[in-house]
Amino acid sequence: MTTVPSGPVLRVDVVLPAHDEEDRIASCLDALLAARTRLEQDRPEVAVSVTVVLDGCTDDTAAIVERFPVDVVATAHVGVGRARTIGATHALRRHPADPASRWLAHTDADSRVPEGWLVQQADALRSGAHVLVGAVVPDPDDLDPVVLARWTQAHPPGAALGHVHGANLGVLASAYLALGGFDPVPEHEDVRLVERAHAMGFRVDATVDLPVVTSGRFAGRTPGGYAEHLRREYGDAS
């Protein structure tokens, strides 16, 4: 088991890929900064940073992100797998720290983390976990009431356990490096990373506490991602 020292050497780095998210990125970053404030209050021994990867944005996402106190990396449109890797690499290089004492917390630009989310991520680091798989819930404002009711019926308490979402995923940095990072694929990079973690015997924890609210849109940024899952499983409101 990994031994995590106490004290100010602990670190959480948030990695956030964004491709043309001008309508949602501000609320996403507002939620992350609120979570950062809560972390600084509740766990002052834990340093934190947020890295936004502008993945080939052609709208006003970059201009909106400039208003926030976050690190920014701009790249051509490389897809979510490569964008997560670019963000993680930037964070690891810009803020040097022992990879056994730092945590990479991943979410998405169409999502809003709860205020206690970074505390939850930091506590996973302190607990000795290698990976934390969290839950997501669709934004109810995005769904027709019939579709929302159908989703709610299909998701009783605990039903999200076992599902992997890049919008709510944490990885110990040393484990991330040992796993080879995210695969350079257009989707399911999160699932593939967790599958490798299981196969290599890493400790993978899962929780349905503090789910991340993610977009309920039916047209997403990847062909087979969460948006397509919602459309396919719950999208017919008739």
PDB file of N, CA and C in Angstrom, residues 38 40 82 105 136 151 226:
ATOM      1  N   ARG A  38     -13.367  25.571  -0.537  1.00  0.00           N
ATOM      2  CA  ARG A  38     -13.732  24.631   0.535  1.00  0.00           C
ATOM      3  C   ARG A  38     -12.541  23.755   0.914  1.00  0.00           C
ATOM      4  N   GLU A  40      -9.351  24.543   0.637  1.00  0.00           N
ATOM      5  CA  GLU A  40      -8.385  25.380   1.355  1.00  0.00           C
ATOM      6  C   GLU A  40      -8.819  25.632   2.797  1.00  0.00           C
ATOM      7  N   ARG A  82      -6.261  12.540 -25.472  1.00  0.00           N
ATOM      8  CA  ARG A  82      -5.012  13.302 -25.538  1.00  0.00           C
ATOM      9  C   ARG A  82      -5.097  14.569 -24.703  1.00  0.00           C
ATOM     10  N   ALA A 105      -7.239  14.963 -10.247  1.00  0.00           N
ATOM     11  CA  ALA A 105      -8.696  14.928 -10.206  1.00  0.00           C
ATOM     12  C   ALA A 105      -9.236  15.390 -11.553  1.00  0.00           C
ATOM     13  N   VAL A 136     -21.970  10.422 -11.572  1.00  0.00           N
ATOM     14  CA  VAL A 136     -22.489  11.637 -12.191  1.00  0.00           C
ATOM     15  C   VAL A 136     -24.007  11.553 -12.249  1.00  0.00           C
ATOM     16  N   TRP A 151     -35.004   8.373 -16.078  1.00  0.00           N
ATOM     17  CA  TRP A 151     -33.631   8.224 -15.576  1.00  0.00           C
ATOM     18  C   TRP A 151     -33.643   7.996 -14.067  1.00  0.00           C
ATOM     19  N   TYR A 226     -21.382  10.103 -22.671  1.00  0.00           N
ATOM     20  CA  TYR A 226     -22.542  10.152 -21.785  1.00  0.00           C
ATOM     21  C   TYR A 226     -23.770  10.710 -22.501  1.00  0.00           C
TER      22      TYR A 226
END
